[in-house]
Amino acid sequence: GAGVSQSPRYKVAKRGQDVALRCDPISGHVSLFWYQQALGQGPEFLTYFQNEAQLDKSGLPSDRFFAERPEGSVSTLKIQRTQQEDSAVYLCASSFGLYNTEAFFGQGTRLTVV
Amino acid sequence: ELKVEQNPLFLSMQEGKNYTIYCNYSTTSDRLYWYRQDPGKSLESLFVLLSNGAVKQEGRLMASLDTKARLSTLHITAAVHDLSATYFCAVDSYNNNDMRFGAGTRLTVKP
């Protein structure tokens, strides 16, 4: 596709439910990032992949958060046993490579935990 | 830990006026970015600044970088309503792709 695609755009989950958020990066982009953006805040780094390797997961807030990119393209961010504080917009971004620095963001998935 | 601070956080401007948004960061960084975000939308890349003294301009927006002062500025010239949005700066380094964002500057341009 022409840009980074995320699905679903909106997700309402009951507290305790597991959710899976999908990111389709721009074709050929090596690097993929996940960010969490709370209302009125800047994006907060969650995790980073280079191809299928998860090189940095220091931003994942708890062990309920898990991300994967098994074939080096599509990535899934999974949140287990969702809590209200997980409510946020989850943004995915991709870039061509390590030194081609411009990152392109998807539209995000707005997660609301009720 | 790399910290990024923007000011002001809220900015209300009259059309036709000039103003500057400031972005300070706490540790050495190789790359600085400016993004625009409209309400309910994703982030749009505006500028990538890679070296000390770098200056880039696009329309009414001009960004500059002073790596010694760890400061970037986004200057708005003769503001128009269409520039109303939230502007974020972000930094990272070649050794660490963890791009850190500021809290954003919510700009409103009034007629």
CSV table of C-alpha atoms in Angstrom, one decimal:
chain,number,residue,atom,x,y,z
A,1,GLY,CA,0.0,0.0,0.0
A,2,ALA,CA,0.9,3.6,-0.2
A,3,GLY,CA,1.2,4.2,3.5
A,4,VAL,CA,1.3,2.6,6.9
A,5,SER,CA,-1.9,0.8,7.5
A,6,GLN,CA,-3.3,0.0,11.0
A,7,SER,CA,-6.3,-2.0,12.0
A,8,PRO,CA,-8.7,-1.8,13.6
A,9,ARG,CA,-9.0,2.0,13.7
A,10,TYR,CA,-11.1,1.8,16.8
A,11,LYS,CA,-11.4,-0.9,19.4
A,12,VAL,CA,-13.5,-1.0,22.6
A,13,ALA,CA,-12.5,-3.7,25.0
A,14,LYS,CA,-13.9,-4.8,28.3
A,15,ARG,CA,-11.4,-4.7,31.1
A,16,GLY,CA,-9.6,-8.0,31.3
A,17,GLN,CA,-10.1,-8.8,27.6
A,18,ASP,CA,-7.1,-9.5,25.3
A,19,VAL,CA,-6.7,-7.3,22.2
A,20,ALA,CA,-4.5,-7.5,19.1
A,21,LEU,CA,-3.6,-4.5,17.0
A,22,ARG,CA,-2.2,-4.9,13.5
A,23,CYS,CA,0.3,-2.8,11.6
A,24,ASP,CA,1.1,-3.1,7.9
A,25,PRO,CA,4.2,-1.0,7.2
A,26,ILE,CA,5.2,0.5,3.9
A,27,SER,CA,6.5,-2.3,1.6
A,28,GLY,CA,10.2,-2.6,1.9
A,29,HIS,CA,10.6,-0.7,5.1
A,30,VAL,CA,13.0,-2.4,7.4
A,31,SER,CA,12.3,-0.5,10.7
A,32,LEU,CA,9.0,-0.6,12.5
A,33,PHE,CA,8.0,1.2,15.7
A,34,TRP,CA,5.1,1.1,18.1
A,35,TYR,CA,4.1,4.2,20.1
A,36,GLN,CA,1.4,4.8,22.7
A,37,GLN,CA,-0.2,8.3,22.7
A,38,ALA,CA,-2.4,9.2,25.6
A,39,LEU,CA,-5.0,12.0,25.1
A,40,GLY,CA,-3.2,15.4,24.9
A,41,GLN,CA,0.2,13.9,25.2
A,42,GLY,CA,3.1,13.2,22.9
A,43,PRO,CA,3.7,9.6,21.6
A,44,GLU,CA,5.6,7.4,24.0
A,45,PHE,CA,8.0,4.8,22.5
A,46,LEU,CA,7.0,1.2,23.1
A,47,THR,CA,9.1,-1.1,20.9
A,48,TYR,CA,11.2,-1.2,17.8
A,49,PHE,CA,11.9,-3.9,15.1
A,50,GLN,CA,14.5,-4.2,12.5
A,51,ASN,CA,13.1,-6.7,10.1
A,52,GLU,CA,11.9,-9.6,12.3
A,53,ALA,CA,14.2,-8.8,15.2
A,54,GLN,CA,12.8,-6.9,18.1
A,55,LEU,CA,15.8,-4.7,19.0
A,56,ASP,CA,14.3,-2.6,21.7
A,57,LYS,CA,11.2,-3.3,23.9
A,58,SER,CA,12.2,-1.1,26.8
A,59,GLY,CA,9.1,1.1,26.4
A,60,LEU,CA,6.5,-1.7,26.9
A,61,PRO,CA,4.8,-0.8,30.1
A,62,SER,CA,4.2,-4.3,31.5
A,63,ASP,CA,4.5,-7.9,30.6
A,64,ARG,CA,0.9,-7.7,29.5
A,65,PHE,CA,2.2,-6.0,26.3
A,66,PHE,CA,3.7,-8.2,23.6
A,67,ALA,CA,4.8,-7.3,20.0
A,68,GLU,CA,5.9,-9.5,17.2
A,69,ARG,CA,6.9,-9.2,13.5
A,70,PRO,CA,7.5,-12.8,12.6
A,71,GLU,CA,8.2,-12.3,8.9
A,72,GLY,CA,9.7,-8.9,9.0
A,73,SER,CA,6.7,-7.1,7.5
A,74,VAL,CA,3.3,-7.1,9.3
A,75,SER,CA,3.5,-6.5,13.1
A,76,THR,CA,1.0,-7.2,15.8
A,77,LEU,CA,0.9,-5.5,19.2
A,78,LYS,CA,-1.0,-7.7,21.7
A,79,ILE,CA,-2.3,-6.5,25.1
A,80,GLN,CA,-3.4,-9.1,27.5
A,81,ARG,CA,-5.9,-8.5,30.3
A,82,THR,CA,-6.5,-4.9,29.3
A,83,GLN,CA,-6.8,-2.3,32.0
A,84,GLN,CA,-8.3,1.2,31.8
A,85,GLU,CA,-4.9,2.8,31.8
A,86,ASP,CA,-4.2,1.1,28.5
A,87,SER,CA,-6.8,3.3,26.8
A,88,ALA,CA,-4.8,5.4,24.3
A,89,VAL,CA,-4.1,5.7,20.6
A,90,TYR,CA,-1.5,3.1,19.4
A,91,LEU,CA,0.6,4.4,16.6
A,92,CYS,CA,2.8,2.4,14.3
A,93,ALA,CA,5.5,3.9,12.2
A,94,SER,CA,8.0,2.5,9.6
A,95,SER,CA,11.1,3.7,7.9
A,96,PHE,CA,13.2,2.4,5.1
A,97,GLY,CA,16.3,1.6,7.1
A,98,LEU,CA,18.5,2.5,10.0
A,99,TYR,CA,20.0,5.6,8.3
A,100,ASN,CA,17.2,6.6,6.1
A,101,THR,CA,15.6,8.3,8.9
A,102,GLU,CA,12.2,9.6,7.9
A,103,ALA,CA,9.5,7.6,9.7
A,104,PHE,CA,6.0,7.4,8.4
A,105,PHE,CA,3.1,7.0,10.8
A,106,GLY,CA,-0.1,5.1,10.4
A,107,GLN,CA,-3.5,6.5,11.4
A,108,GLY,CA,-3.4,4.7,14.7
A,109,THR,CA,-5.7,2.5,16.6
A,110,ARG,CA,-7.8,4.1,19.3
A,111,LEU,CA,-8.2,1.6,22.1
A,112,THR,CA,-10.8,2.3,24.8
A,113,VAL,CA,-11.0,0.0,27.8
A,114,VAL,CA,-14.3,0.0,29.6
B,1,GLU,CA,17.5,9.3,29.9
B,2,LEU,CA,16.7,11.3,26.9
B,3,LYS,CA,14.2,14.0,27.6
B,4,VAL,CA,12.5,16.4,25.2
B,5,GLU,CA,10.9,19.6,26.3
B,6,GLN,CA,8.8,21.9,24.1
B,7,ASN,CA,7.5,25.3,24.8
B,8,PRO,CA,5.0,26.8,24.7
B,9,LEU,CA,2.6,23.9,25.1
B,10,PHE,CA,-0.3,26.1,24.0
B,11,LEU,CA,0.0,28.9,21.5
B,12,SER,CA,-2.8,31.2,20.2
B,13,MET,CA,-1.8,33.5,17.4
B,14,GLN,CA,-3.4,36.0,15.2
B,15,GLU,CA,-3.2,35.5,11.5
B,16,GLY,CA,-0.3,37.3,9.9
B,17,LYS,CA,1.8,37.2,13.0
B,18,ASN,CA,5.2,35.5,13.5
B,19,TYR,CA,6.1,33.2,16.4
B,20,THR,CA,8.7,30.6,17.4
B,21,ILE,CA,8.3,27.2,19.1
B,22,TYR,CA,11.2,25.9,21.0
B,23,CYS,CA,12.5,22.3,21.5
B,24,ASN,CA,15.2,21.4,24.0
B,25,TYR,CA,16.6,18.0,24.5
B,26,SER,CA,18.7,16.6,27.3
B,27,THR,CA,21.5,14.4,25.8
B,28,THR,CA,23.5,14.2,22.6
B,29,SER,CA,21.3,13.4,19.7
B,30,ASP,CA,22.0,12.8,16.0
B,31,ARG,CA,18.6,13.5,14.5
B,32,LEU,CA,15.8,15.9,15.2
B,33,TYR,CA,12.4,15.7,13.7
B,34,TRP,CA,9.4,18.0,13.5
B,35,TYR,CA,5.9,16.5,13.1
B,36,ARG,CA,2.5,18.0,12.6
B,37,GLN,CA,-0.7,16.3,14.0
B,38,ASP,CA,-4.2,17.4,13.2
B,39,PRO,CA,-7.0,16.3,15.6
B,40,GLY,CA,-7.8,12.7,15.3
B,41,LYS,CA,-5.1,12.2,12.6
B,42,SER,CA,-1.7,10.7,12.5
B,43,LEU,CA,1.6,12.4,12.5
B,44,GLU,CA,2.9,14.1,9.4
B,45,SER,CA,6.6,14.5,9.0
B,46,LEU,CA,7.6,18.2,8.4
B,47,PHE,CA,11.4,18.3,8.8
B,48,VAL,CA,14.4,16.1,9.6
B,49,LEU,CA,17.5,17.9,10.8
B,50,LEU,CA,20.7,16.0,10.9
B,51,SER,CA,23.5,18.4,11.6
B,52,ASN,CA,24.5,21.5,13.6
B,53,GLY,CA,23.3,24.7,12.0
B,54,ALA,CA,20.9,22.8,9.7
B,55,VAL,CA,18.0,25.0,8.5
B,56,LYS,CA,15.0,23.8,6.5
B,57,GLN,CA,12.1,25.8,5.2
B,58,GLU,CA,8.7,24.7,3.8
B,59,GLY,CA,6.2,27.4,3.1
B,60,ARG,CA,5.6,29.5,6.3
B,61,LEU,CA,7.5,27.1,8.5
B,62,MET,CA,11.3,27.1,9.1
B,63,ALA,CA,13.1,24.7,11.4
B,64,SER,CA,16.7,25.1,12.7
B,65,LEU,CA,19.0,23.0,14.8
B,66,ASP,CA,21.8,24.0,17.3
B,67,THR,CA,23.3,20.8,18.6
B,68,LYS,CA,25.6,22.6,20.9
B,69,ALA,CA,22.8,24.2,22.7
B,70,ARG,CA,20.6,21.1,22.2
B,71,LEU,CA,17.9,23.3,20.8
B,72,SER,CA,15.7,23.3,17.8
B,73,THR,CA,13.3,26.0,16.8
B,74,LEU,CA,10.2,26.0,14.5
B,75,HIS,CA,9.5,29.5,13.3
B,76,ILE,CA,6.1,30.4,11.9
B,77,THR,CA,6.0,33.3,9.5
B,78,ALA,CA,2.7,35.2,8.8
B,79,ALA,CA,0.5,32.5,10.3
B,80,VAL,CA,-2.6,31.4,8.5
B,81,HIS,CA,-5.6,29.4,9.9
B,82,ASP,CA,-4.5,26.2,8.1
B,83,LEU,CA,-1.4,26.0,10.3
B,84,SER,CA,-3.6,25.3,13.4
B,85,ALA,CA,-2.5,21.9,14.6
B,86,THR,CA,-0.3,20.3,17.3
B,87,TYR,CA,3.4,20.3,16.5
B,88,PHE,CA,5.8,17.8,18.0
B,89,CYS,CA,9.6,17.6,18.0
B,90,ALA,CA,11.4,14.3,18.5
B,91,VAL,CA,15.0,13.2,18.7
B,92,ASP,CA,16.9,10.0,18.4
B,93,SER,CA,20.4,8.8,17.7
B,94,TYR,CA,22.2,6.5,15.3
B,95,ASN,CA,22.9,4.1,18.1
B,96,ASN,CA,19.3,4.1,19.4
B,97,ASN,CA,16.2,4.2,17.3
B,98,ASP,CA,14.1,5.0,20.2
B,99,MET,CA,12.6,8.3,19.0
B,100,ARG,CA,11.6,10.4,21.9
B,101,PHE,CA,8.8,13.0,21.5
B,102,GLY,CA,8.1,16.3,23.2
B,103,ALA,CA,4.7,16.9,24.7
B,104,GLY,CA,3.7,18.9,21.7
B,105,THR,CA,2.7,22.6,21.1
B,106,ARG,CA,-1.0,23.1,20.3
B,107,LEU,CA,-1.2,26.0,17.9
B,108,THR,CA,-4.4,27.9,17.2
B,109,VAL,CA,-4.3,30.6,14.5
B,110,LYS,CA,-7.2,33.0,14.8
B,111,PRO,CA,-8.5,35.3,12.1
